[in-house]
Short mmCIF file of C-alpha atoms and ligand atoms in Angstrom, two decimals:
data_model
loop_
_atom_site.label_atom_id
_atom_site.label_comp_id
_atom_site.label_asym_id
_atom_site.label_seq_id
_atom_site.Cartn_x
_atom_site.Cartn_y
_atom_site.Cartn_z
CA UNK D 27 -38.85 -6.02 -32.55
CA UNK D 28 -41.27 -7.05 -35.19
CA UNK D 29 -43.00 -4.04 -35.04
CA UNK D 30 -39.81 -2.42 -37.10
CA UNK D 31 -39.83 -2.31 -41.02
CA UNK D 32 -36.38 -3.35 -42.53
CA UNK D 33 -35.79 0.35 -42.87
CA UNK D 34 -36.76 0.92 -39.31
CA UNK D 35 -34.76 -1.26 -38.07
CA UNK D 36 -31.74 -0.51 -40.01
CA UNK D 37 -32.01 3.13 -38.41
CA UNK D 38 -32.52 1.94 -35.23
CA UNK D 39 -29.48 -0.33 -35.62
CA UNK D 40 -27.24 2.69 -37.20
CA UNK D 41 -28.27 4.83 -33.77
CA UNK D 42 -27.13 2.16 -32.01
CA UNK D 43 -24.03 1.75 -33.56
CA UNK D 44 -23.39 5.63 -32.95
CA UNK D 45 -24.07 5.70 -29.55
CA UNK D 46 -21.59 2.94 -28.59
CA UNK D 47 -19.05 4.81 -30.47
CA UNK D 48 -20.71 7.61 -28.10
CA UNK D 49 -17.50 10.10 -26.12
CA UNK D 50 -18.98 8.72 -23.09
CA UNK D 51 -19.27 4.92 -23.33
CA UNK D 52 -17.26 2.31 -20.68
CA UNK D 53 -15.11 -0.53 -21.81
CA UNK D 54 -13.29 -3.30 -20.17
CA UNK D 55 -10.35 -5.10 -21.85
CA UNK D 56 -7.98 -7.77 -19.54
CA UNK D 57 -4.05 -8.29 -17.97
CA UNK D 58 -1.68 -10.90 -19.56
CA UNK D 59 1.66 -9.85 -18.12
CA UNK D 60 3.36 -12.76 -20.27
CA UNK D 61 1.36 -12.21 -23.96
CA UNK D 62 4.83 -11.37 -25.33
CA UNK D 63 5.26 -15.75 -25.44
CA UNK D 64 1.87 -16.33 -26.91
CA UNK D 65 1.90 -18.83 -29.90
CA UNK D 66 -0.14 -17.24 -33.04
CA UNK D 67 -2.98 -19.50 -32.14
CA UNK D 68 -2.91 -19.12 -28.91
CA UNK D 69 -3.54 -15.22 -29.51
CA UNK D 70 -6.28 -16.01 -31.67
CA UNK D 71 -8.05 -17.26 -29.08
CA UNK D 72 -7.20 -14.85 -26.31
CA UNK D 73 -8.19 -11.68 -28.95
CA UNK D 74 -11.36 -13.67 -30.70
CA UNK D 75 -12.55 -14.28 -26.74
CA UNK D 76 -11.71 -10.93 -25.69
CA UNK D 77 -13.70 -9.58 -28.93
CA UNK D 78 -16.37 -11.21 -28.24
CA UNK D 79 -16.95 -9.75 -24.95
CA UNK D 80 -16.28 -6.44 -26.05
CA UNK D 81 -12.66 -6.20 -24.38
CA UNK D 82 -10.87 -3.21 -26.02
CA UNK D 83 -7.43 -2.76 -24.31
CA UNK D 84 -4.96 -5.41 -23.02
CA UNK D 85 -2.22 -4.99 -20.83
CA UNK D 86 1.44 -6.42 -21.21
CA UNK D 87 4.47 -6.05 -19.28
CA UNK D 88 8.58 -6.67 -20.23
CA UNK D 89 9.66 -8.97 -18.16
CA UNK D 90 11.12 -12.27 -19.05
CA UNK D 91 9.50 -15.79 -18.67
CA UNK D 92 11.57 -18.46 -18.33
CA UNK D 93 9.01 -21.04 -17.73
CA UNK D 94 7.93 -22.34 -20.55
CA UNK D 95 4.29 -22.57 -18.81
CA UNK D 96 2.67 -20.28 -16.74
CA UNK D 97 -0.54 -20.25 -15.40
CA UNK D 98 -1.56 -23.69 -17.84
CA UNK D 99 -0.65 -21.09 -20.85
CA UNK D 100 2.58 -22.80 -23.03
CA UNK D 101 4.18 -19.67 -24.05
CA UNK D 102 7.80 -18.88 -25.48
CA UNK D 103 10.26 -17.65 -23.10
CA UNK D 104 12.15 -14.61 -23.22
CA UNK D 105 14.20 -12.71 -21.34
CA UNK D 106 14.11 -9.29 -20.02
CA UNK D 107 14.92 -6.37 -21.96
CA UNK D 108 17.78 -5.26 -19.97
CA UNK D 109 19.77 -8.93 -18.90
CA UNK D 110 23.35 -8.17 -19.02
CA UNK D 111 23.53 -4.90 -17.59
CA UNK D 112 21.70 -1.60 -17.40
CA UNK D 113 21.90 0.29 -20.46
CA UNK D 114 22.48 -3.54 -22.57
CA UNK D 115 19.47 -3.96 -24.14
CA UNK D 116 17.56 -7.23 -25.66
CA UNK D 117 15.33 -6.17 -27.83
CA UNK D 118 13.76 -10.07 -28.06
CA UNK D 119 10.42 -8.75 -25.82
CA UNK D 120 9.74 -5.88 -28.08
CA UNK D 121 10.20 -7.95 -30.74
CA UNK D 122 7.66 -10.13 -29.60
CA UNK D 123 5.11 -7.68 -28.55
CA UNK D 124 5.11 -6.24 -32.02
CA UNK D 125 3.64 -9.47 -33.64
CA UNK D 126 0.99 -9.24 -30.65
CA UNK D 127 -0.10 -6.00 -31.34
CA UNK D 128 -0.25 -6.75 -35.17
CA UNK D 129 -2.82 -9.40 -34.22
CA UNK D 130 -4.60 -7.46 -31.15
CA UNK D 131 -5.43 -4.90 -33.39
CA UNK D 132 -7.01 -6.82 -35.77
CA UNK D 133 -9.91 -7.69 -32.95
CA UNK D 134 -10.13 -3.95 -32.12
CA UNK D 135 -7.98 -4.55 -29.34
CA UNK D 136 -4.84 -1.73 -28.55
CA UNK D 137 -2.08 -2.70 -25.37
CA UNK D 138 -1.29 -1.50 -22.49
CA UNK D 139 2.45 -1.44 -22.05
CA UNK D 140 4.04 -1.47 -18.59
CA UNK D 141 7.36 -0.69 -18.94
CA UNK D 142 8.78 -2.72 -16.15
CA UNK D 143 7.76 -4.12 -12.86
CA UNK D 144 8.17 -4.18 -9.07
CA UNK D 145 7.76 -7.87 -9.34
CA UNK D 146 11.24 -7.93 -11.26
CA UNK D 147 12.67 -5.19 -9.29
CA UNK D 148 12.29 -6.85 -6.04
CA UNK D 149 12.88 -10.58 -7.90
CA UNK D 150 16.34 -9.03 -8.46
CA UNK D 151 16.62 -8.04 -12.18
CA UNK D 152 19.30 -6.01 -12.60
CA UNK D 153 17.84 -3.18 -11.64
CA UNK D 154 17.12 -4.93 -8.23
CA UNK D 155 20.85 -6.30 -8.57
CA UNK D 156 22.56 -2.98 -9.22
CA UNK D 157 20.06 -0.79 -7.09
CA UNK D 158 18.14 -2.99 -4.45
CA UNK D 159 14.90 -1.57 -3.95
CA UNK D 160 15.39 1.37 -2.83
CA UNK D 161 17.58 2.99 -4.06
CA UNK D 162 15.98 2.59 -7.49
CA UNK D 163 13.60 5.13 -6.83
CA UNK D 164 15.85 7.29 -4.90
CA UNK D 165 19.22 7.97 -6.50
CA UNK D 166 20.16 10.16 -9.39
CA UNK D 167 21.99 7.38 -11.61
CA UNK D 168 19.41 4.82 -11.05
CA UNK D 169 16.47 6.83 -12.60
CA UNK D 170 18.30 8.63 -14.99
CA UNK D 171 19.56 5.03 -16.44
CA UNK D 172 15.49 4.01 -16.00
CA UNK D 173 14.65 6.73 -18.16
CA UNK D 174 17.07 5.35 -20.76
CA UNK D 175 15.19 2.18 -20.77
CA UNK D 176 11.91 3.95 -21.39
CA UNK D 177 12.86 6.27 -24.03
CA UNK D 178 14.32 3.31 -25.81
CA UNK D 179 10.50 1.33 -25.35
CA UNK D 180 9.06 4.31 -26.67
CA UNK D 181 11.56 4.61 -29.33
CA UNK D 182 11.77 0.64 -30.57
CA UNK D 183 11.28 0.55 -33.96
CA UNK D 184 8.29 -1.81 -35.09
CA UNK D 185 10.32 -4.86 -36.99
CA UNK D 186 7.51 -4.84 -39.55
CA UNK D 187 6.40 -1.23 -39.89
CA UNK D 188 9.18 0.05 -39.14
CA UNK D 189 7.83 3.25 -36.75
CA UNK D 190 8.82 3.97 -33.51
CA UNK D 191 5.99 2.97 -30.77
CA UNK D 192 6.43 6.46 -29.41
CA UNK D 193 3.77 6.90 -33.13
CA UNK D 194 1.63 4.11 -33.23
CA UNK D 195 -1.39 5.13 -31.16
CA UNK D 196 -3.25 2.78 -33.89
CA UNK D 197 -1.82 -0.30 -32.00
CA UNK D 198 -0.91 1.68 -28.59
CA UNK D 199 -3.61 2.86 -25.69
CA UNK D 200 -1.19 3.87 -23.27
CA UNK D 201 2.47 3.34 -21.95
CA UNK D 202 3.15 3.16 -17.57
CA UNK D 203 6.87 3.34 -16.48
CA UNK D 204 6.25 -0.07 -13.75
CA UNK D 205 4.02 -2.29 -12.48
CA UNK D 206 2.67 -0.92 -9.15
CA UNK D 207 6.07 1.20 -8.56
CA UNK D 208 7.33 1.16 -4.48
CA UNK D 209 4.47 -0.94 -3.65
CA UNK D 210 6.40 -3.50 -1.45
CA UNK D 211 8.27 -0.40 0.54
CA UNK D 212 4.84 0.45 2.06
CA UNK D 213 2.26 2.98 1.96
CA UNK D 214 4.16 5.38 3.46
CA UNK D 215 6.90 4.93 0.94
CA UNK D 216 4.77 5.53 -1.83
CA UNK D 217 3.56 9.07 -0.20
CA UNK D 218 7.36 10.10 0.30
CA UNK D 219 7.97 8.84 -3.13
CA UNK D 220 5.12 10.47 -5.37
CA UNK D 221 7.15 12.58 -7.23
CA UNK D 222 8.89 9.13 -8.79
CA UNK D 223 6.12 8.70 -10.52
CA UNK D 224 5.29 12.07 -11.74
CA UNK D 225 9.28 12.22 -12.99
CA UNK D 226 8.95 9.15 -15.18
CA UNK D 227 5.48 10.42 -15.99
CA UNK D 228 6.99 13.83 -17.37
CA UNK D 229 9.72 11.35 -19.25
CA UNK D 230 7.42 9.66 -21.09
CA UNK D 231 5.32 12.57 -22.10
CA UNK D 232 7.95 14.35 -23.14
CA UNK D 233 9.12 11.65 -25.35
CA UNK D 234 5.89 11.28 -27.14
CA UNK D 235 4.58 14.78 -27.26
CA UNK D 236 1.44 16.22 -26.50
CA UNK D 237 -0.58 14.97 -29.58
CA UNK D 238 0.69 11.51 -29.42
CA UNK D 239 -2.82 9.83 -29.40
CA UNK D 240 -1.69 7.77 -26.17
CA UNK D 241 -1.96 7.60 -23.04
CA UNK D 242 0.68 7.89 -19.72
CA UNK D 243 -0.38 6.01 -17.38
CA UNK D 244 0.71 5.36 -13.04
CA UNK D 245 1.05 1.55 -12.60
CA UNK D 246 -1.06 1.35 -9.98
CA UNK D 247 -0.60 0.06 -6.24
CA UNK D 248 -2.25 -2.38 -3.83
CA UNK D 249 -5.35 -0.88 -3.70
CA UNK D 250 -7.70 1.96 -3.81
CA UNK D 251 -6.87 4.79 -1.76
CA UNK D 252 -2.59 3.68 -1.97
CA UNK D 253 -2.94 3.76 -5.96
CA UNK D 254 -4.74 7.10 -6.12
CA UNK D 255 -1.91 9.65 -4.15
CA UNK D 256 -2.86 13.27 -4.16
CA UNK D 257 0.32 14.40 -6.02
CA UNK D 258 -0.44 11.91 -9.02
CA UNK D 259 -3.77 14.50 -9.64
CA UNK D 260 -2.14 17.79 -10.22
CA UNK D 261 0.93 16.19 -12.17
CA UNK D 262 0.27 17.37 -15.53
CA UNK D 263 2.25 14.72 -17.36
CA UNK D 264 -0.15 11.72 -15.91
CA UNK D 265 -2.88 11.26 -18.05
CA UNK D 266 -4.34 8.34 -16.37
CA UNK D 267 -3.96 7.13 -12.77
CA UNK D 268 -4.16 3.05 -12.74
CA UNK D 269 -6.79 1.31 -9.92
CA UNK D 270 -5.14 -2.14 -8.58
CA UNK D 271 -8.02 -3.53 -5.56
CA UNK D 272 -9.01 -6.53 -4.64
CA UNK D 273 -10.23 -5.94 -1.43
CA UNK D 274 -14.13 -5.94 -1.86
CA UNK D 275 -14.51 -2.77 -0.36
CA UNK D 276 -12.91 -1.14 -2.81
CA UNK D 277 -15.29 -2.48 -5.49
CA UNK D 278 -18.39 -0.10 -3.80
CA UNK D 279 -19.78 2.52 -6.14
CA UNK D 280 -20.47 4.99 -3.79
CA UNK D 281 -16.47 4.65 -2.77
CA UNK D 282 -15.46 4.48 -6.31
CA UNK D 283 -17.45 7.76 -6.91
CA UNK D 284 -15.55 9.87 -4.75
CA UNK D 285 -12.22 8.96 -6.15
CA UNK D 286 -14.04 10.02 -9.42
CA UNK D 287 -14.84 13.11 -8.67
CA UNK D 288 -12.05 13.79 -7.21
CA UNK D 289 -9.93 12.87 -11.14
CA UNK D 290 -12.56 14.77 -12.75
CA UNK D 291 -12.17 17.62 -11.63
CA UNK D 292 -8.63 17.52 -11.35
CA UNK D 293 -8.40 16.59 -15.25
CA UNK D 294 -7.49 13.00 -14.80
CA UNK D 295 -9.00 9.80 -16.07
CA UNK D 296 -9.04 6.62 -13.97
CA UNK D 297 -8.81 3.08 -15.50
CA UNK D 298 -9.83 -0.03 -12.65
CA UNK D 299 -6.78 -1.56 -14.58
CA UNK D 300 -6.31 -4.53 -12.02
CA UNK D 301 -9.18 -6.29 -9.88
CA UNK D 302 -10.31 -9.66 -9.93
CA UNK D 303 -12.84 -12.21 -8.32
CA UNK D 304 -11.13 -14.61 -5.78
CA UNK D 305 -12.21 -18.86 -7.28
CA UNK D 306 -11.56 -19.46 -3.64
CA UNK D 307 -13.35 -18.40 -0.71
CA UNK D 308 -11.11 -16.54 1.07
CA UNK D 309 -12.19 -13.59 3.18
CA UNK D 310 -12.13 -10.33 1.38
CA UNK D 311 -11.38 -11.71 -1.96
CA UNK D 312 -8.00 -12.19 -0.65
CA UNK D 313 -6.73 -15.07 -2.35
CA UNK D 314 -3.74 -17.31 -1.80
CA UNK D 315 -5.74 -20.62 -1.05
CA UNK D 316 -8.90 -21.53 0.37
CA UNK D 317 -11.21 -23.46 -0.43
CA UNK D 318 -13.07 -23.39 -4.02
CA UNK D 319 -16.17 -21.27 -3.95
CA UNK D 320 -19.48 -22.70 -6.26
CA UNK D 321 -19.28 -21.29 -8.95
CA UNK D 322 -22.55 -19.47 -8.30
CA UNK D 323 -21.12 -17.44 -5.67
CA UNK D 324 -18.02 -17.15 -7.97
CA UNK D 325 -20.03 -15.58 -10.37
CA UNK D 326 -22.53 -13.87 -9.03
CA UNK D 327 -19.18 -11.81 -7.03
CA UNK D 328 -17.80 -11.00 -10.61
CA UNK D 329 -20.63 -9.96 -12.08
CA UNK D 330 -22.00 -7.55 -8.94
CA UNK D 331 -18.65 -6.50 -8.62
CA UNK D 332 -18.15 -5.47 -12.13
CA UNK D 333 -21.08 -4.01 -12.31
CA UNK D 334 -20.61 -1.94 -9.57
CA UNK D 335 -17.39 -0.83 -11.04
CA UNK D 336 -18.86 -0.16 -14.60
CA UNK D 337 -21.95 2.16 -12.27
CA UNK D 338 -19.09 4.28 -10.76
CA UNK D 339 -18.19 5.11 -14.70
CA UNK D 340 -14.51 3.77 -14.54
CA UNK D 341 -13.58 1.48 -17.42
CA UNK D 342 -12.09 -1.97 -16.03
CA UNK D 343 -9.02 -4.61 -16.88
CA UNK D 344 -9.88 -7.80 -15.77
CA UNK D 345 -6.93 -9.61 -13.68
CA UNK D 346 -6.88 -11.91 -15.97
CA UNK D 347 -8.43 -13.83 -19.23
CA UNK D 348 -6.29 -16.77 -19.85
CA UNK D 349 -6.21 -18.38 -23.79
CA UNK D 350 -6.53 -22.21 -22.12
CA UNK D 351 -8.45 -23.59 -19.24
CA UNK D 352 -7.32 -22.06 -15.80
CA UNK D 353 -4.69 -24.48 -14.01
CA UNK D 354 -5.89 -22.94 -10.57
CA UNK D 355 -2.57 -21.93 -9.38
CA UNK D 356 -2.37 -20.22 -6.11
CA UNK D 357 -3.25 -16.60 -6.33
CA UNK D 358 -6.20 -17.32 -8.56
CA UNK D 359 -8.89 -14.73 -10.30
CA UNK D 360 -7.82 -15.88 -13.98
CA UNK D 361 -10.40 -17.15 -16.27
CA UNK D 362 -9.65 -19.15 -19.08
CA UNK D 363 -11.82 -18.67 -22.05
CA UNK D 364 -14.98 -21.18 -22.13
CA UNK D 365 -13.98 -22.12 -18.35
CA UNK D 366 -17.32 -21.67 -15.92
CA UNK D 367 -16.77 -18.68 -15.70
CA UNK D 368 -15.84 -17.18 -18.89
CA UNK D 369 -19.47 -16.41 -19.61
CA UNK D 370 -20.27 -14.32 -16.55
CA UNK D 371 -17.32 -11.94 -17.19
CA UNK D 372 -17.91 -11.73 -20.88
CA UNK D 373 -21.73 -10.10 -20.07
CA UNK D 374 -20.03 -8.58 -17.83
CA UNK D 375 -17.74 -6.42 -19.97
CA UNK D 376 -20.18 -6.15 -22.89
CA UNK D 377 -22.43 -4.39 -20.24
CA UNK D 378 -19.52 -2.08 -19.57
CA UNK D 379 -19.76 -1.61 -23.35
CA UNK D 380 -22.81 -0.28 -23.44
CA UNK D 381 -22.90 1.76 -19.94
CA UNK D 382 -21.62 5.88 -19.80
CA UNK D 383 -18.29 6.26 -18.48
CA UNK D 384 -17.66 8.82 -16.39
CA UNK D 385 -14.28 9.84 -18.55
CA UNK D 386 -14.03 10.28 -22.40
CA UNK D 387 -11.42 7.72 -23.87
CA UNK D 388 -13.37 7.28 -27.24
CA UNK D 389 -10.21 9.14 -28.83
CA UNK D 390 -7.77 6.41 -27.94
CA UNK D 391 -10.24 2.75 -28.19
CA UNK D 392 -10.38 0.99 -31.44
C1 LIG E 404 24.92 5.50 -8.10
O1 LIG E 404 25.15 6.66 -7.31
C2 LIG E 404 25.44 6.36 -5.96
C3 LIG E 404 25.40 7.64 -5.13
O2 LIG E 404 25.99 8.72 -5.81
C4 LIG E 404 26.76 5.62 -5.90
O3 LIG E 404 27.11 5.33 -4.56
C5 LIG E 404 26.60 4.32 -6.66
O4 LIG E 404 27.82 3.62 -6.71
C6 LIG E 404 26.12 4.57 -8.09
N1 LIG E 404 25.77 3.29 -8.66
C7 LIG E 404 25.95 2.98 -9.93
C8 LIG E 404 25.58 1.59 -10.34
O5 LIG E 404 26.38 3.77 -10.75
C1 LIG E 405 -11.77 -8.21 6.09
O1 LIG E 405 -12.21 -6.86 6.00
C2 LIG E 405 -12.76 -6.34 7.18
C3 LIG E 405 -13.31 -4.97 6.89
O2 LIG E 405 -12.38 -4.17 6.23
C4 LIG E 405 -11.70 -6.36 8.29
O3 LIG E 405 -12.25 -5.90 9.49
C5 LIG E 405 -11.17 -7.79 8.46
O4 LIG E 405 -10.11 -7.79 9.38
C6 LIG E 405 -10.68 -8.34 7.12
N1 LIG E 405 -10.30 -9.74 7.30
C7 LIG E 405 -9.14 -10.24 6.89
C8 LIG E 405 -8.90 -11.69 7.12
O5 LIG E 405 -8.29 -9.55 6.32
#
């Protein structure tokens, strides 16, 4: 480098600047289902950490927390949009989630917002309560009232700004109707099912337009080939079609390729928007308990895996960046900022940064 003049080097730094804001380039951003309860501080330090490994999107979901502490993070509780009844909304989680993404987007940071979950569904919100499982995704009443709940996400006024989300791709990347949608009924549900997800897809999309500046996005399932059904690719409301794996196998370029290929030339984008490496030893990164890996092997598994990932051109969410030290709760492939670990994964997703993606979401990254 000391070969470059001042000039020299301010061009070189100026061609380096465009080509990270290059169509092509890769990012990774992280999962907190709960950020609705952050403290102010406490999502200074989740969106200064995520900055400063490059993370661009982070994903949120609607569901309430009533522990006051989850995974070692001491976060506000709130409850559910819909309590009550269906149709009876509390707006408290929206409410909350605007403050977030007033401070997210002043790292460069946009959400991800999940609209609702299995994890509630089959915990017996009162969509589980009024529909059981099943029939949530099957009769008429039950998605029709489901809609309702996402039009009125999409159209929840910003307490500050005062627009609708539905408008603010500024602060928005993307919108998904549920967490990984059927996934407890089976693979073979899902398959039966796939128009579900193509109906709430073509809800959403309607609602925001064609020129919205954000993303609809599938949820995701258990793992590669379940999360990627063949009906999702020639729905032409789905924009993007959500990875969840954690099975190693899953994390091979040369697999990940084909399921590429496969979006690209059917139109779609995919987003490795859950995956995570295991802090116990478990076989195939399965991870309920075990015993703790060194971190080493720890990281040296997140950072091949990643970059394995960030080869196969998908942009990643890492399952998930915690704003305090991770408590090591049972299923466990958080990192908490400045933990062991937290270096590894922060090269890890400025090298996805810098790499080519192999789909073009420049238009919709901060
Ligand atoms: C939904 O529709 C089904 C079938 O038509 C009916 O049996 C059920 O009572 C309805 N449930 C609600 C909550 O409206
Ligand atoms: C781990 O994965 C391999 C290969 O897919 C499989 O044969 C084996 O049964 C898996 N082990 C467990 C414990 O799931």
């Amino acid at each position: 480098m000391k070969l470059f003049s001042i000039s020299a080097l301010a061009t070189f730094s100026a061609l380096a600047t465009s080509h990270v804001a290059q169509a092509t380039n890769s990012f990774a951003g992280s999962n907190l289902y709960y950020a609705a309860g952050l403290s102010p501080s406490e999502r200074v330090t989740l969106f200064s950490g995520m900055q400063s490994a490059g993370m661009k999107v982070l994903r949120v979901w609607l569901d309430g927390q009533s522990t006051a502490s989850t995974k070692g993070t001491a976060i506000t509780s709130y409850p559910s949009l819909e309590t009550s009844a269906v149709g009876t909304y509390d707006d408290t989680v929206l409410n909350l989630l605007d403050a977030v993404m007033i401070d997210a987007n002043e790292y460069g940071i946009k959400l991800l917002i999940s609209m609702h979950s299995w994890n509630a569904l089959s915990g017996g919100d009162i969509y589980g309560q009024w529909y059981g499982t099943g029939y949530f995704y099957e009769w008429a009443n039950a998605t029709s009232q489901f809609d309702n709940r996402l039009l009125h996400v999409l159209n929840h006024k910003h307490n500050t700004l005062g627009t609708p989300w539905k408008s603010m791709s500024k602060y928005i990347f993307g919108f998904e109707a549920q967490n990984e949608a059927m996934i407890g009924k089976g693979e073979a549900y899902i398959q039966a099912h796939q128009n579900w997800q193509c109906d709430r897809a073509t809800t959403i999309k309607n609602e925001l337009g064609s020129n919205s500046g954000i993303l609809v996005v599938t949820g995701g399932e258990s793992w590669m080939s379940e999360s990627v059904q063949p009906s999702w690719l020639s729905c032409s409301a789905i924009d993007v079609i959500s990875i969840h794996a954690y099975g190693v196998g899953d994390y091979s370029t040369s697999s990940i390729t084909t399921y590429v290929n496969n979006a690209k030339s059917a139109g779609k984008k995919l987003l490795f928007q859950e995956w995570g490496a295991c802090y116990y030893d478990t076989e195939n990164n399965s991870c309920p308990v075990g015993n703790v890996l060194a971190t080493s092997t720890r990281n040296s598994n997140l950072k091949n895996w990643a970059s394995q990932i960030t080869a196969a051109g998908v942009p990643w969410l890492y399952w998930q960046v915690l704003p305090n030290d991770d408590p090591h709760y049972d299923l466990d492939f958080e990192i908490g900022i400045g933990d062991v670990s937290w270096s590894t994964l922060q090269s890890a997703a400025l090298a996805a940064r810098q790499a080519t993606a192999a789909f073009d979401y420049s238009a919709y990254l901060l």
